[in-house]
Structures are given as structure tokens and as C-alpha cells.
Coordinates of C-alpha atoms and ligand atoms in Angstrom, one line a residue:
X518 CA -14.6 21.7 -7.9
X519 CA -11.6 23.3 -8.6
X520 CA -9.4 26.1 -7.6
X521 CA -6.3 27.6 -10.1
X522 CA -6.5 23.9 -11.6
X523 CA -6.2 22.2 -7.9
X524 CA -8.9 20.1 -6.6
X525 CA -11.3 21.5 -3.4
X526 CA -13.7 20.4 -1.9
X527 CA -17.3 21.4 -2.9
X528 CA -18.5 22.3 0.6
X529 CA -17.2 22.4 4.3
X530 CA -19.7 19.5 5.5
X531 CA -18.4 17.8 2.4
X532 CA -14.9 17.8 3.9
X533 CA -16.0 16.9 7.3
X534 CA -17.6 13.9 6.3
X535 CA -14.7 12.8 4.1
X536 CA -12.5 13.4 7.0
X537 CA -14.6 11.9 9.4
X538 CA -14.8 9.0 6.5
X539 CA -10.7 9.0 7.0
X540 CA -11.0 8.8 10.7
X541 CA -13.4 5.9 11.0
X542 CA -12.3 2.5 9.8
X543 CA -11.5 -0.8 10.9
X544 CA -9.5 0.7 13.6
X545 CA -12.8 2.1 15.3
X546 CA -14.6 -1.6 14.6
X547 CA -12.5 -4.2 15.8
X548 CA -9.1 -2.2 17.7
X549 CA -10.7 0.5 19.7
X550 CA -13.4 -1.4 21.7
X551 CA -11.1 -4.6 22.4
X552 CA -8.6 -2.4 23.4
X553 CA -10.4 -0.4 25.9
X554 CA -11.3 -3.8 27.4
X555 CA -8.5 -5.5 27.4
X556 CA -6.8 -2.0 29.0
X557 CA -8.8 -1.2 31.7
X558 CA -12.1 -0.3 30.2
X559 CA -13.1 3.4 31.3
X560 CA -9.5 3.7 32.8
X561 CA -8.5 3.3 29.2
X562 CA -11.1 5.6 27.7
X563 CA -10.0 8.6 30.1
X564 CA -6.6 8.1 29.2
X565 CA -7.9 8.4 25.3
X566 CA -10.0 10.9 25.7
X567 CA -6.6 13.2 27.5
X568 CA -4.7 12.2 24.7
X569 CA -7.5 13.1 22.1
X570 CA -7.4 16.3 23.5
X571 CA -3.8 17.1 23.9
X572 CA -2.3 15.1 21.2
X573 CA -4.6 14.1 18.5
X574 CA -6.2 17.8 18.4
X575 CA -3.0 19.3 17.6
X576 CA -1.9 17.1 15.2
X577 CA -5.2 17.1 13.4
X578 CA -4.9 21.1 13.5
X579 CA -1.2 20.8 12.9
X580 CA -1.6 18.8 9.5
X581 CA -4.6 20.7 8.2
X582 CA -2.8 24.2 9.0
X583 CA 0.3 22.8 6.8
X584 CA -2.3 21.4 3.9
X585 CA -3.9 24.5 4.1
X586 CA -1.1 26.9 4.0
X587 CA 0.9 25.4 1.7
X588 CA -2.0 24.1 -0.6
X589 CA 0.5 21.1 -1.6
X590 CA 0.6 16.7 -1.0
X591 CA 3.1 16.0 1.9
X592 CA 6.3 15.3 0.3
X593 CA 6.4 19.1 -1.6
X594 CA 4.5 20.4 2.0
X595 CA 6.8 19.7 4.0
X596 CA 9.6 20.7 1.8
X597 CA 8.1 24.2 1.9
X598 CA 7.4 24.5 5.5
X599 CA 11.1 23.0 6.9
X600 CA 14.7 22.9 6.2
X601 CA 15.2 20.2 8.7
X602 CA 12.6 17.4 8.1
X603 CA 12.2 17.3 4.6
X604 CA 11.7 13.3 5.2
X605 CA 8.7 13.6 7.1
X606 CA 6.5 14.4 3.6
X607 CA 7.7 11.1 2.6
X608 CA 7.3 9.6 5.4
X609 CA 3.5 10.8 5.5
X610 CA 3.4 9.4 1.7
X611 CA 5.5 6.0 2.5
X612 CA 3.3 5.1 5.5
X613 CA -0.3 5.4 3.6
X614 CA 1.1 3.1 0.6
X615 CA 2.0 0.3 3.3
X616 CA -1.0 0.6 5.1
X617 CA -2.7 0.2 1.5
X618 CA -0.8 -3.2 1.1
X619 CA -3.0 -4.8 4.1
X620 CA -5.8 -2.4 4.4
X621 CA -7.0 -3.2 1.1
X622 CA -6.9 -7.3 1.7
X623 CA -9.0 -6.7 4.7
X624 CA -11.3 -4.8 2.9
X625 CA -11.6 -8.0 0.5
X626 CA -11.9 -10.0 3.5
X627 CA -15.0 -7.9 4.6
X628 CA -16.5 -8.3 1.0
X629 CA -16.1 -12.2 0.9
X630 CA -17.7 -11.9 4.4
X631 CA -20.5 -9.8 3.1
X632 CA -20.9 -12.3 0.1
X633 CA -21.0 -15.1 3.0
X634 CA -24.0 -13.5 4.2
X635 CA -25.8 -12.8 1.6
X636 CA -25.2 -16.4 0.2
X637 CA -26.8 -17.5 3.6
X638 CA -29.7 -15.6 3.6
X639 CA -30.5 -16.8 0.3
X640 CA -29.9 -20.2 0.4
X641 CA -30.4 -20.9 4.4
X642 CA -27.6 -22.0 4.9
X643 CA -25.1 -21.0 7.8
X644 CA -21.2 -21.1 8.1
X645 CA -19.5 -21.0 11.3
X646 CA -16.7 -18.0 11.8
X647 CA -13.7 -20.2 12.5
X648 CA -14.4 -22.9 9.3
X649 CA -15.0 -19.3 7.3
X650 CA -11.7 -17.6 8.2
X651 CA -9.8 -20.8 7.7
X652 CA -10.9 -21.0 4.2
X653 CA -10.4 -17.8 3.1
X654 CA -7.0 -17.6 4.5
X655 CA -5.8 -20.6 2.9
X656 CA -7.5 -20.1 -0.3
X657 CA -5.1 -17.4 -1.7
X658 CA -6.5 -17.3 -5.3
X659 CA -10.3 -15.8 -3.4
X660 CA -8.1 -13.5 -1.5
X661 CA -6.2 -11.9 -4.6
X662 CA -9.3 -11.6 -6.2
X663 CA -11.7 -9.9 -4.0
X664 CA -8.8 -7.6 -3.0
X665 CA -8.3 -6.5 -6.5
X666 CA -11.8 -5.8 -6.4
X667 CA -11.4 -3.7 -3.4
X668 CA -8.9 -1.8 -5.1
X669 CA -11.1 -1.3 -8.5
X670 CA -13.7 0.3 -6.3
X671 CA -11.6 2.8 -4.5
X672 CA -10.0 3.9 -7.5
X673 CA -12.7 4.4 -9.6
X674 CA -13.9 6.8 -6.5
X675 CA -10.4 8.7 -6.2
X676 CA -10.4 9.6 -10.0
X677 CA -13.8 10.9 -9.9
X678 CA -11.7 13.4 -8.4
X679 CA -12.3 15.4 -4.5
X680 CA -15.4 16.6 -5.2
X681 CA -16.7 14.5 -7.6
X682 CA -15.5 11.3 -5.8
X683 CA -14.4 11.4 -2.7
X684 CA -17.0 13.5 -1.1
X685 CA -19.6 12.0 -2.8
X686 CA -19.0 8.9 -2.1
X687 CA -18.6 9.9 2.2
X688 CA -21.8 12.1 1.8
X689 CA -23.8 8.8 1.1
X690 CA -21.5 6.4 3.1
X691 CA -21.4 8.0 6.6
X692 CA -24.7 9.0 6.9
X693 CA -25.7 5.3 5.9
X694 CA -23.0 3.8 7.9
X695 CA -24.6 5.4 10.8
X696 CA -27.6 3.8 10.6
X697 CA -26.3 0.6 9.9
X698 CA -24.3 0.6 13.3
X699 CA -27.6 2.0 15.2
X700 CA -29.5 -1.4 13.3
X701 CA -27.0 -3.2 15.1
X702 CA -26.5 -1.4 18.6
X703 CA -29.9 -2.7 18.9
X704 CA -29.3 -6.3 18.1
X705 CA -26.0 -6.8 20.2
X706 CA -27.8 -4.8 23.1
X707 CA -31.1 -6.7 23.3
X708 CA -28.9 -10.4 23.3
X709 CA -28.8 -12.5 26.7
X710 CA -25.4 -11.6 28.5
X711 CA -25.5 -7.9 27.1
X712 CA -24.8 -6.2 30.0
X713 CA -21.8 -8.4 30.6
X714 CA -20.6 -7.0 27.7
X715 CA -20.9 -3.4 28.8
X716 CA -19.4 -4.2 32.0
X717 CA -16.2 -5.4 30.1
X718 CA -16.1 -2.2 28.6
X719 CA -16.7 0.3 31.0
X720 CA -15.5 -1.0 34.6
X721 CA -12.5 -0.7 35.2
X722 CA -10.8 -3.8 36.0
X723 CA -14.1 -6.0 35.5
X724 CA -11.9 -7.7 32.4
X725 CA -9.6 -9.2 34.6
X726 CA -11.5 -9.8 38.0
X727 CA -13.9 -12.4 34.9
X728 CA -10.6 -13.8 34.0
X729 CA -11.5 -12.2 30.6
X730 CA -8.0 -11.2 30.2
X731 CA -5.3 -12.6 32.4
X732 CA -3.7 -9.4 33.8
X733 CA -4.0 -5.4 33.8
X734 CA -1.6 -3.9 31.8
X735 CA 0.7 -1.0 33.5
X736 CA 0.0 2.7 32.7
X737 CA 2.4 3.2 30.6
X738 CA 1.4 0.7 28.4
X739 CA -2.1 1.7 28.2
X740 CA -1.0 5.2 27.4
X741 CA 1.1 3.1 24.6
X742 CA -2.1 1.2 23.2
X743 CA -4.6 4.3 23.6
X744 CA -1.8 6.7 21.9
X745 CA -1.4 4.2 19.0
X746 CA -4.9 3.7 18.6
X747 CA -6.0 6.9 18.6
X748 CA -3.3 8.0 16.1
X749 CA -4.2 5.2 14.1
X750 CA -7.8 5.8 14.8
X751 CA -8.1 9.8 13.6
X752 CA -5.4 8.7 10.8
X753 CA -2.7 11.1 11.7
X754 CA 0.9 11.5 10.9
X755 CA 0.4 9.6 7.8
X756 CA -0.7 12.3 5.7
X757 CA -3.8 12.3 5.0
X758 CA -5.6 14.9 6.7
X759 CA -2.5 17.0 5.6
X760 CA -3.9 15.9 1.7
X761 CA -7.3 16.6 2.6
X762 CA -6.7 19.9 4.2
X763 CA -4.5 21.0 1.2
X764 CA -8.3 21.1 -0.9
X765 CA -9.8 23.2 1.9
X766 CA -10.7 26.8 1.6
X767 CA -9.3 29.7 3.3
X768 CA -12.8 30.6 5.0
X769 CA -13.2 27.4 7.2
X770 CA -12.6 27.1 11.4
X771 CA -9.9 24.9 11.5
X772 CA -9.9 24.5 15.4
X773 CA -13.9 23.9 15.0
X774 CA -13.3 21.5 12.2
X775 CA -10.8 19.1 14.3
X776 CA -12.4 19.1 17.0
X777 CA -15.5 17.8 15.0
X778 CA -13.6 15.4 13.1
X779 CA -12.0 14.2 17.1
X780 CA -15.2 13.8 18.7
X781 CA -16.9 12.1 15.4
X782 CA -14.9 9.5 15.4
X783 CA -14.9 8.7 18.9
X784 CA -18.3 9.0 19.3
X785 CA -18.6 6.1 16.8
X786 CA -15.5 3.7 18.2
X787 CA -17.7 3.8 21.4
X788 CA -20.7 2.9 19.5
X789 CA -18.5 0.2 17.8
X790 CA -18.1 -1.0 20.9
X791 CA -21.7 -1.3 21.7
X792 CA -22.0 -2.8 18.6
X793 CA -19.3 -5.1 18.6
X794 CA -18.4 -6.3 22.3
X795 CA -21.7 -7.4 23.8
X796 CA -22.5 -9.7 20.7
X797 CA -19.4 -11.2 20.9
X798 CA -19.4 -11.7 25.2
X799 CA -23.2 -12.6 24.6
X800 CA -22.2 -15.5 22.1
X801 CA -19.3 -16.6 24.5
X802 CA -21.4 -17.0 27.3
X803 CA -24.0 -18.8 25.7
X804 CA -21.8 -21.3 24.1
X805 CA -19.7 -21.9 26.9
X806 CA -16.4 -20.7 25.2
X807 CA -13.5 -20.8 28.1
X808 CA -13.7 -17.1 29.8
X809 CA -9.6 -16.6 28.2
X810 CA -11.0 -17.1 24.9
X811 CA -14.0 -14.3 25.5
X812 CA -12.3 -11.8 24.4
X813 CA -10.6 -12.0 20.8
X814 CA -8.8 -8.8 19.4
X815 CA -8.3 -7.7 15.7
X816 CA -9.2 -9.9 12.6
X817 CA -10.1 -12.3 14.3
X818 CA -12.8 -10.5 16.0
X819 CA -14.3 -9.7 12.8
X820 CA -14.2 -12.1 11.0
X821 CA -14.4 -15.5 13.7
X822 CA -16.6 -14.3 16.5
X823 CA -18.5 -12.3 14.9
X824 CA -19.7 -14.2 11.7
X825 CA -20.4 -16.9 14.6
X826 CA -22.6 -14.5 16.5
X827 CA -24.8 -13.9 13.1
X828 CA -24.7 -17.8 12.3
X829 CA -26.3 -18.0 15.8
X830 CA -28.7 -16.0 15.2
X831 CA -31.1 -18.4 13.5
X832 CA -32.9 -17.3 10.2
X833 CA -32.5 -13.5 10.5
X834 CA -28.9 -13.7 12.0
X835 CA -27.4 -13.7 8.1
X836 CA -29.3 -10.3 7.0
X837 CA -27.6 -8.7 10.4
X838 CA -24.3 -10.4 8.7
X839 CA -24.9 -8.5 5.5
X840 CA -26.2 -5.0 7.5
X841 CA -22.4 -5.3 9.7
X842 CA -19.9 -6.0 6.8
X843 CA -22.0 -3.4 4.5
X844 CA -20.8 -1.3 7.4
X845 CA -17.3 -2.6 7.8
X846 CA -17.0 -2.2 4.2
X847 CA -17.9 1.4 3.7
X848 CA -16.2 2.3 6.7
X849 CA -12.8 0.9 5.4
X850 CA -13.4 2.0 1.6
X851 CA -13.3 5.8 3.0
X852 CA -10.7 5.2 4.7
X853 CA -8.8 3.4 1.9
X854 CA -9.6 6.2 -0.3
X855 CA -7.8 8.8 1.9
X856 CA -4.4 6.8 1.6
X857 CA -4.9 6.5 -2.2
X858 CA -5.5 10.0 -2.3
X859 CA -2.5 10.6 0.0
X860 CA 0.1 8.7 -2.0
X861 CA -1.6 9.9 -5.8
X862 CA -1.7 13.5 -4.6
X863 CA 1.8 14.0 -5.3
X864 CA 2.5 13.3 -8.6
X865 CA -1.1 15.1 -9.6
X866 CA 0.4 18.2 -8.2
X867 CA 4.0 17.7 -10.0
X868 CA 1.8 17.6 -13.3
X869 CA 0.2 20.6 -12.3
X870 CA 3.0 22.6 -12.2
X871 CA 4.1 21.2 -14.7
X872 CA 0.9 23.0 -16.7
X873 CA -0.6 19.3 -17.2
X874 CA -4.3 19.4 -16.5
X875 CA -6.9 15.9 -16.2
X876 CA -3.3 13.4 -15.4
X877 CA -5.4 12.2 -12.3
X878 CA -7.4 9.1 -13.8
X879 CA -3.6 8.2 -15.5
X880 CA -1.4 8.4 -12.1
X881 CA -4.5 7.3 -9.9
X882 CA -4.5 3.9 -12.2
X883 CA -0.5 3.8 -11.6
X884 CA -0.8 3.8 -8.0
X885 CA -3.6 1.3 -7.9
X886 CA -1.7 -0.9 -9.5
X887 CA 1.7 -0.3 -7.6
X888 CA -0.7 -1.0 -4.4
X889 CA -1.9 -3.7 -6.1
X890 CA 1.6 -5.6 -6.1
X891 CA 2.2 -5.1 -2.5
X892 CA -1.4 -6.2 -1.4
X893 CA -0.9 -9.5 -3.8
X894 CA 2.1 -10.5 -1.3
X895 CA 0.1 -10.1 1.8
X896 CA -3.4 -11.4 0.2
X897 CA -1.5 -14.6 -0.7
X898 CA 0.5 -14.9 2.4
X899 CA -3.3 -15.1 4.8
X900 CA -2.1 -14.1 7.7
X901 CA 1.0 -16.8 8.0
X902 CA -0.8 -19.1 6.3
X903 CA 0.7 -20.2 3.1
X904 CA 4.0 -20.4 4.3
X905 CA 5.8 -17.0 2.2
X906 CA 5.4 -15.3 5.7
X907 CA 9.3 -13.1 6.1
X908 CA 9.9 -15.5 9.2
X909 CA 9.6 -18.1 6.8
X910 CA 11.7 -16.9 3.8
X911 CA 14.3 -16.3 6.8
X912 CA 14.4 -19.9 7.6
X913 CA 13.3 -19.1 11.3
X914 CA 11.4 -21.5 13.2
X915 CA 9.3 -21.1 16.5
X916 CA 7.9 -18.3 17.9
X917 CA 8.8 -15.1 16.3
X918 CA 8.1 -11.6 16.8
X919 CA 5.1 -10.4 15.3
X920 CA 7.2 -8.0 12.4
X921 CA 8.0 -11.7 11.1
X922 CA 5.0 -13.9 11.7
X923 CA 3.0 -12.5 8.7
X924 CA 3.5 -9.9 6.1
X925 CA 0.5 -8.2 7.1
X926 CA 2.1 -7.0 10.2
X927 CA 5.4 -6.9 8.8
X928 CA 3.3 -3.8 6.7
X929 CA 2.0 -2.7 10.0
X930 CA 4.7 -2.4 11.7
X931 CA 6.9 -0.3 9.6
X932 CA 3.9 1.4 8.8
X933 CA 1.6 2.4 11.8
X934 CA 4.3 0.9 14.3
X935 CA 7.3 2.9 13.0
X936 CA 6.9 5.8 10.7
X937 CA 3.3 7.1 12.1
X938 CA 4.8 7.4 15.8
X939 CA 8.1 8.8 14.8
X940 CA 6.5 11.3 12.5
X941 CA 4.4 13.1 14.6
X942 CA 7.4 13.5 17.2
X943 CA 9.5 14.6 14.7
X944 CA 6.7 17.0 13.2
X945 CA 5.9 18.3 16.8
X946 CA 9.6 19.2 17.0
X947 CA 9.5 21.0 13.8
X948 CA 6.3 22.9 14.6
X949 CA 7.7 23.6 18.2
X950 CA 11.0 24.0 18.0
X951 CA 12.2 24.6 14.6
X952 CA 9.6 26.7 12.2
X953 CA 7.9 28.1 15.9
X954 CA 4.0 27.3 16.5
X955 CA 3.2 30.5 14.3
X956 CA 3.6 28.4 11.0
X957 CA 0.3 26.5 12.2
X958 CA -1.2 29.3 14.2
X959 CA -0.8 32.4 11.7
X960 CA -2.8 29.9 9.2
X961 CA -5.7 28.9 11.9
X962 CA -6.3 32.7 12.3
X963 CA -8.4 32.5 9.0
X964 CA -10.6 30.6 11.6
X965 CA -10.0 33.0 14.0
X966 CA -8.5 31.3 17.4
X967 CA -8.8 32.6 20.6
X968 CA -5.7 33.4 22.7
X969 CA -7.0 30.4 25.1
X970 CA -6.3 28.2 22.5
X971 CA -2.7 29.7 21.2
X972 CA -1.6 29.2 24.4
X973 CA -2.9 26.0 24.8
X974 CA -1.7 25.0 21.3
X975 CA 1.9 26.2 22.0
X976 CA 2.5 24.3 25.2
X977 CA 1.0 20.8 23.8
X978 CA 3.2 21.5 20.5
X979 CA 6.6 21.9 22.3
X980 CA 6.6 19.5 24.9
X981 CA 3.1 17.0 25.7
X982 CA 2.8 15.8 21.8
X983 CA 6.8 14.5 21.7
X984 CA 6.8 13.4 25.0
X985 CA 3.7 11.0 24.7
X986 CA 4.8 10.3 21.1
X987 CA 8.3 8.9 22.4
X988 CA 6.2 6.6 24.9
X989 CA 3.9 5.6 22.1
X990 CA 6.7 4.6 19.7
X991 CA 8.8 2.6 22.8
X992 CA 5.3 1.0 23.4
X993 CA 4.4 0.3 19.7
X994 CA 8.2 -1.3 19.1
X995 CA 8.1 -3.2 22.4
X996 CA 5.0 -4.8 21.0
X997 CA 5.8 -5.8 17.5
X998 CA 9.5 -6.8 18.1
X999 CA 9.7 -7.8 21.6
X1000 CA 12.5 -7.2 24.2
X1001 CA 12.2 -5.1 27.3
X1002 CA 10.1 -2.1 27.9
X1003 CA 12.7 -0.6 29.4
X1004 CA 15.0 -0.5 26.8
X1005 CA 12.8 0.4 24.3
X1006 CA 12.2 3.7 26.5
X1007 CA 15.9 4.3 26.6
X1008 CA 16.0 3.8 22.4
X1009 CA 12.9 6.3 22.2
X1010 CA 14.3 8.8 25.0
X1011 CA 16.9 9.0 23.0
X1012 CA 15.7 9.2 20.0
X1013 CA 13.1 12.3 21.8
X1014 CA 16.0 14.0 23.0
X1015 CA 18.3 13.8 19.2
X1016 CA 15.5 15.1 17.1
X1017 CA 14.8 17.3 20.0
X1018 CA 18.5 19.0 20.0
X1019 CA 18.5 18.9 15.9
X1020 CA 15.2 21.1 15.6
X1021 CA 16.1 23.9 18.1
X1022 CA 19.9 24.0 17.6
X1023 CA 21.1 26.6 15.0
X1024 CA 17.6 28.6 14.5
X1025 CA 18.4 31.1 17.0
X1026 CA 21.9 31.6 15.4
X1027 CA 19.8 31.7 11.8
X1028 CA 17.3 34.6 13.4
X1029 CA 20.5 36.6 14.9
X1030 CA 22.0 36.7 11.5
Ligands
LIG226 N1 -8.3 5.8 10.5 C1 -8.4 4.5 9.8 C2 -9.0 3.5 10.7 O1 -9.3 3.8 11.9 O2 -9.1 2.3 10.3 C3 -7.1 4.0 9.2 C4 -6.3 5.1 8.5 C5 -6.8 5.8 7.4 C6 -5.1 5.4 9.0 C7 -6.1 6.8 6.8 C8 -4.3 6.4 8.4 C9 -4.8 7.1 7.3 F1 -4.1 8.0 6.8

């Protein structure tokens, strides 16, 4: 559908499930449930749920207000709505074309694991998820290829257009996502050791007291992980909820729209978690697997314990293979496709003003291929594997911080690490402090907010969302480059207060005038 030549969506369920299709990816699979229980389990999942509320909510609202209003991509949005942080539109178009660069070799990861399965099932045969990983990570040639094939499938869905592509594609893919992970709830709940599983996510301090994990992490670093991940998780800050926003029409709630979109993709990280966690104790336990090695985070998660939990499985363990990376993979193309659509956005819009009509297939197949460059570099590299890592073209040997060890989180670091964090502090300021919360409000009041909410939205604007973002950045640097905590506060307190200063100096003066 279209409206004065720009792209909208063909129905307000449509848009939900596309943003909901944002939202849920491989951060809900593999980092929300071992981060709740490596962080304290419903300790952690309080503390996410808070920040949910009072920070993700008002970004969500925040970004689609700005889409909305302005009816423009992120770099021209932002130009519109601030004198002061122009940057932050290209940040919120910078971030999603890194995040493409690793995103997109996972997602060829997923298919080769998929293919795995199916070759299994077929032939009877059954691969264990260490010898797997290992092969694909130092067979670079496979990874190239299946991550060009990623890419070939999310951009022939982005220039079928919003409508046409996008929330087609998420009106088929959630709903059947949904039943995959139910399919599998089921399986991972009914193994021995289940309830072990359950325990390590939901008691607090049960991860620890098991020797699952070797010690509690402090407060402030859980309200580091859970800010990160649930940034990372609702895929804030990095424009593309402002992008999909900018095709939604003037009638919609957008208060009752983000807090759908929130609790959506919560709802299914927890259910992740049943999927995911008591498979993976339940195949530890069984096979005597040292209780520090129970609990493995990110890929390897995916793509080690896991595959070993469905080779376990005997004959029908393989079609549960093929049911979980069917899901993995659906769940990270509509999430893929949001980025695409977040960094092709731009130029589609330039040509529009331009007067040039139909230039989407053209500058969607230039972006694809610009993405495609980047996610050669970290396909080949495999993690560290193949020896092109940056620690490596550095000459450094030993242990290195994790910005260095592979490019995949060199990527990540700049990406979800660096520019995600410092963006929404920075937009916060501007929404709070510079522009005033009326450039976000007067635009919900198409939906109609009640004075509760204003209120509620004002205070969170000005001073919870940059205070927790500061302590998420200090958190999310700490982690990827090392050093103290405590001077990574100081750097990020800082930093809070600078940005602070520069969006409320001068505006009173510019009002008095
Ligand atoms: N939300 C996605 C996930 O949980 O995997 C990742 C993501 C998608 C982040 C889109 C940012 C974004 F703009």
C-alpha cells in the first residue's frame, strides 16, 4: 500500500506482527534465557521487566512518535525533529548495517544447521554439535555461501515492498513461529532433568548454589546485561521501529501498540527459555558434562548444545532439529528484514522527493550487496577461526578483549555495544531536554493518551531513560573492552552529564528570543 507515493502498511495487525517480527530474533533464542540464568534468574527478570516498562516503553513510543510525525527514515527524521543531534539518524542507520554484517552469517549458520537436520532425518544419520560447529566455522567457502543465501532471501522480501513484503512475510512467519516454539516447549519440558532447568531460570541464585555459574554478578551489572538485552531484544535505538513507524497511519494507538509490541516479545524470550534451557540442562545432566560447562551462552548455545540435544534424541531427535532452526530462521529473517529496511529506507525516500517512483528493487539490491561485503569478512573469519580476526591483523597475541578476538564482535561492539546505548541517551536528552516531551506526546494524541501516562512519559524521558542508559553503556564497554567497572562509570557519567548540559543549554535563551 501506499500513501502520496510512500510505502504503509496495509493493516495495524500487519504492523504489529512486523514489529513484533523486529523484536524477536536470536536475541530472544539464545541471549535472553542464558542471561536471566546466568544473572540471577527471576532477580534478573524483575529487573527486565522495570526496565521494559520505564525504558524500553518510551523508547518504543519515542521512535514510533518520531517515524510517525515526521513520516521520514532516521537520518532525514532526525534532521527534522533536532538542531542538536542530527548524528543520531545516522547513527540509527550505521548501527542496523553492522549488525547486518554478523546477523546475516548467523542466519546462514541456522540454515546449514537446518540442512544438518534435514540431511539426518533422511539419511539416519546423526552429527554431534561440537564436530558441526567446528566444521562450519573453519570451512569459510560454506559459510560465504549460505550467508549470501540469507541475504538473497531477505532481499527479495524487502523489495516486495512494506506491504507487499514485509508484512506478508511476518503475517505467515510469527504466527507459525509460534507454533513451532510450543512443538518444542513440549519436547524440552517432558526430558529427564527438566525441572532442573526451570529452576536455573527462575530461582534466584539456584545457578550458582549448582555451581552452574561460578559467581552472582553485582546489581549493577545485571541492570547492565538486562538493559542491553532488552534494547537489543525490542531492537531499539537502532532505527528500526523509527522506519517502521514512519509507514504507520495517523489513526493507530501508539501507547497500545508498544506496549503490545513490549509484552510480545517478552512473552516469547520466556518461552525461549522454556524452550531452550531445560533441553540443554536436561542433556548436561544426562551426559555427565562438568556442572561449569552446563550452561553455555550465545552461538554456541545454538549451535553446540543444542544440535547435541536433537542428535540425542534417537530417531525423531533430527525432525525436532529441523522444527527449532525453521524457527531460528524465521525469527532472524524478520528481524534481518527490519535492518535492511532501516538502512534502504533512506535513499528510497531521497528518490521520492526527488519525484522518482519504483527505485526500491534498484537501492534494495545496492544495499544487499554493500551488506554483503561486510558479512563476507566476518563469514570467512568464523568466529576467530581462520586467523583474519582484527587481533590478528594487529599482530596481538594472547588473550584479547572481545572487540579484537573476532570480527563478529568487533561488529557487535561498535554496533549494539556502542552506538545503540549512546543513542538512546542521547535521543532521551533530545526528547527531554532539548525539543521538550511534546514533540512525542502532541503526536501520541492521535492515539489519545491519558494524562497518567504524559506524566509518566515526561519523568522517564528526562531523567530514568539517560540515567539507566549511561549504566548500560559503562556495562556494555566494560564487557567488550575490559578495564574497571569503575572507570567505565566515570567515562559514561561523564559522558551523561556532557550530552546532558549540551541538550538543555541555549533552548531557554532560543524560547526568550
Ligand atoms: N531484536 C532482534 C533480536 O532480538 O535478535 C535484533 C535486532 C533487530 C536489533 C532489529 C535491532 C534491530 F533494529
Amino acid at each position: 500500500m501506499e500513501q502520496n507515493g510512500r510505502s504503509s502498511w496495509g493493516s495495524n495487525i500487519g504492523f504489529l506482527l512486523a514489529a513484533i517480527g523486529s523484536a524477536v530474533g536470536l536475541g530472544n533464542i539464545w541471549g535472553f534465557p542464558h542471561k536471566m540464568g546466568k544473572s540471577g534468574g527471576f532477580t534478573f527478570l524483575i529487573v527486565y521487566l522495570f526496565l521494559a516498562v520505564f525504558v524500553g516503553l518510551i523508547v518504543m513510543v519515542s521512535e514510533l512518535a518520531i517515524g510517525r510525525k515526521t513520516k521520514l527514515s532516521p537520518i532525514d527524521a532526525y534532521k527534522q525533529v533536532t538542531k542538536k543531534f542530527k548524528w543520531l539518524g545516522w547513527a540509527a542507520t550505521i548501527a542496523p548495517f553492522l549488525i547486518m554484517s554478523f546477523y546475516t552469517v548467523l542466519g546462514g549458520y541456522v540454515m546449514q544447521y537446518m540442512a544438518l537436520n534435514l540431511a539426518e532425518l533422511s539419511f539416519g544419520i546423526t552429527a554431534g554439535g561440537m564436530d558441526s560447529f567446528v566444521a562450519i566455522l573453519v570451512n569459510p567457502f560454506g559459510a560465504v555461501v549460505f550467508t549470501i543465501l540469507f541475504i538473497i532471501i531477505c532481499m527479495v522480501i524487502v523489495q516486495g515492498g512494506v506491504s507487499g513484503g514485509i508484512e506478508k512475510f511476518n503475517k505467515i512467519g510469527m504466527p507459525a513461529l509460534f507454533v513451532m516454539l510450543l512443538v518444542i516447549i513440549v519436547r524440552s519440558l517432558t526430558l529427564p532433568y527438566a525441572s532442573e532447568g526451570l529452576k536455573f531460570m527462575f530461582v534466584p541464585g539456584y545457578s550458582v548454589a549448582k555451581g552452574y555459574i561460578s559467581e552472582a554478578p553485582d546489581i549493577i551489572s545485571v541492570l547492565g546485561t538486562a538493559g542491553g538485552q532488552m534494547f537489543f531484544s525490542l531492537s531499539l535505538a537502532m532505527g528500526a521501529i523509527l522506519t517502521y513507524g514512519s509507514y504507520l497511519s495517523k489513526e493507530e494507538n501508539l501507547v497500545k501498540n508498544s506496549v503490545i509490541i513490549v509484552a510480545a516479545d517478552t512473552l516469547i524470550a520466556l518461552l525461549a527459555g522454556f524452550a531452550v534451557i531445560p533441553a540443554a540442562i536436561s542433556y548436561n545432566l544426562q551426559n555427565g558434562v562438568a556442572p561449569g560447562d552446563m550452561m553455555i551462552g550465545g552461538p554456541k548455545l545454538l549451535f553446540v548444545t543444542l544440535q547435541d540435544v536433537f542428535a540425542n534424541m534417537g530417531k525423531i531427535g533430527p525432525l525436532f532439529g529441523v522444527i527449532f532452526y525453521a524457527l531460528v530462521l524465521i525469527a532472524a529473517i524478520s528481524s534481518a528484514i527490519s535492518l535492511m529496511e532501516t538502512v534502504g529506507a533512506h535513499w528510497i525516500d531521497k528518490d521520492l522527493a526527488k519525484g522518482e517512483k519504483d527505485t526500491r528493487k534498484k537501492i534494495i539490491s545496492i544495499v544487499s550487496l554493500l551488506i554483503l561485503v561486510e558479512a563476507v569478512v566476518v563469514a570467512w573469519d568464523g568466529l576467530g577461526s581462520n586467523g583474519i580476526h582484527p587481533a590478528a591483523l594487529l599482530g596481538i597475541q594472547g588473550s584479547v578483549p572481545d572487540v579484537l578476538a573476532d570480527w563478529l564482535d568487533f561488529m557487535d561492539t561498535w554496533s549494539e555495544y556502542l552506538l545503540m546505548p549512546l543513542g538512546a541517551m542521547c535521543m532521551a536528552l533530545m526528547i527531554g531536554w532539548e525539543s521538550g516531551p511534546d514533540l512525542v506526546l502532541d503526536e501520541v494524541a492521535h492515539g489519545d493518551p491519558s494524562n497518567a501516562f504524559k506524566a509518566f512519559y515526561k519523568f522517564c524521558v528526562k531523567f530514568i531513560v539517560p540515567i539507566v542508559m549511561a549504566f548500560v553503556l559503562a556495562g556494555s564497554l566494560k564487557g567488550a573492552c575490559g578495564g574497571s567497572a569503575v572507570m567505565w562509570y566515570i567515562i559514561c557519567g561523564v559522558a551523561l552529564v556532557f550530552f546532558w548540559v549540551f541538550a538543555a543549554v541555549g533552548n531557554k535563551k532560543e524560547v526568550a528570543e
